[in-house]
Amino acid sequence: MTSAFPANARTLNERIAELIRQKIVKGEFSPGQRLSEAALSESLDISRNTLREVFRLLTQEGLVKHEPNRGVSVAIPSIASIIDIYRVRRLIECQALAQAYPRHPAKKHLHDAVEAALRCRDAGDWQGVGTANMEFHMAVVELADSERLNVMFSHLLAELRLAFGLLDDAEFLHAPYVEMNVKIVELFEAGRLQEAAAALNDYLVHSERIVLAVYARRISEPGLERGTR
């Protein structure tokens, strides 16, 4: 008789992995930050063995890094990874927008994300603006009607947030894109899909340049590559 335990364990592992991914997406974990196995297993109410399995999964995704005798820390994306992330984003997001149905149900997600970003901006909550921006881009991908893309992109966003985490000035990073998101939604709703996709492509190119410039400056700081920020 086949035991159901492995399937249940996988379900738990996936659920905890997604929880940690969301903490990364929301900026609760910073690149290079040490992750205490004891503290995290206690806060998540799981065994250390389960947490180790989750760490193995997140290591494969490039979100955490395990070093012998040093433990587990949140990963610091490489320049090559950042370039690849933006390449994939342009391929997925711009095509999803260009070929979208203007009355797609994801339109509400787009609106909600834009409104959340505006509220956070007015409140001076730039970390919140960053999280709302992540939701905006997730909504863009949802326009493609592909569950596989949705899952892949959620992992990509977590890795991207780590790149964003290298920049201490969240306002500088996120402020320019609030109004850009508003404009893209306006073009989308007007049925000007090619213009919306072109605007998004320019937006992503601009964002990539900023992130790479900051990365190049920050990665040269003593201790960053070793995760001792």
PDB file of C-alpha atoms in Angstrom, residues 10 21 37 57 63 95 99 103 115 134 136 151 185 197 201 215:
ATOM      1  CA  ARG A  10       5.270  17.935  -0.674  1.00  0.00           C
ATOM      2  CA  ARG A  21       8.738  33.624  -1.541  1.00  0.00           C
ATOM      3  CA  GLU A  37      16.816  27.775  11.047  1.00  0.00           C
ATOM      4  CA  LEU A  57      13.680  23.935  -3.053  1.00  0.00           C
ATOM      5  CA  LEU A  63      16.371  32.521  -3.801  1.00  0.00           C
ATOM      6  CA  GLN A  95       3.590  39.878 -25.429  1.00  0.00           C
ATOM      7  CA  GLN A  99      -2.175  40.163 -27.278  1.00  0.00           C
ATOM      8  CA  ARG A 103     -12.021  43.079 -20.922  1.00  0.00           C
ATOM      9  CA  GLU A 115      -4.702  52.131  -6.793  1.00  0.00           C
ATOM     10  CA  MET A 134       4.969  43.546  -8.207  1.00  0.00           C
ATOM     11  CA  PHE A 136       0.833  45.108 -11.293  1.00  0.00           C
ATOM     12  CA  VAL A 151       3.763  30.159 -11.456  1.00  0.00           C
ATOM     13  CA  VAL A 185      -3.550  50.798 -17.936  1.00  0.00           C
ATOM     14  CA  ALA A 197       3.259  46.991 -24.928  1.00  0.00           C
ATOM     15  CA  ASN A 201       9.088  47.629 -23.019  1.00  0.00           C
ATOM     16  CA  TYR A 215      23.998  46.646  -8.387  1.00  0.00           C
TER      17      TYR A 215
END
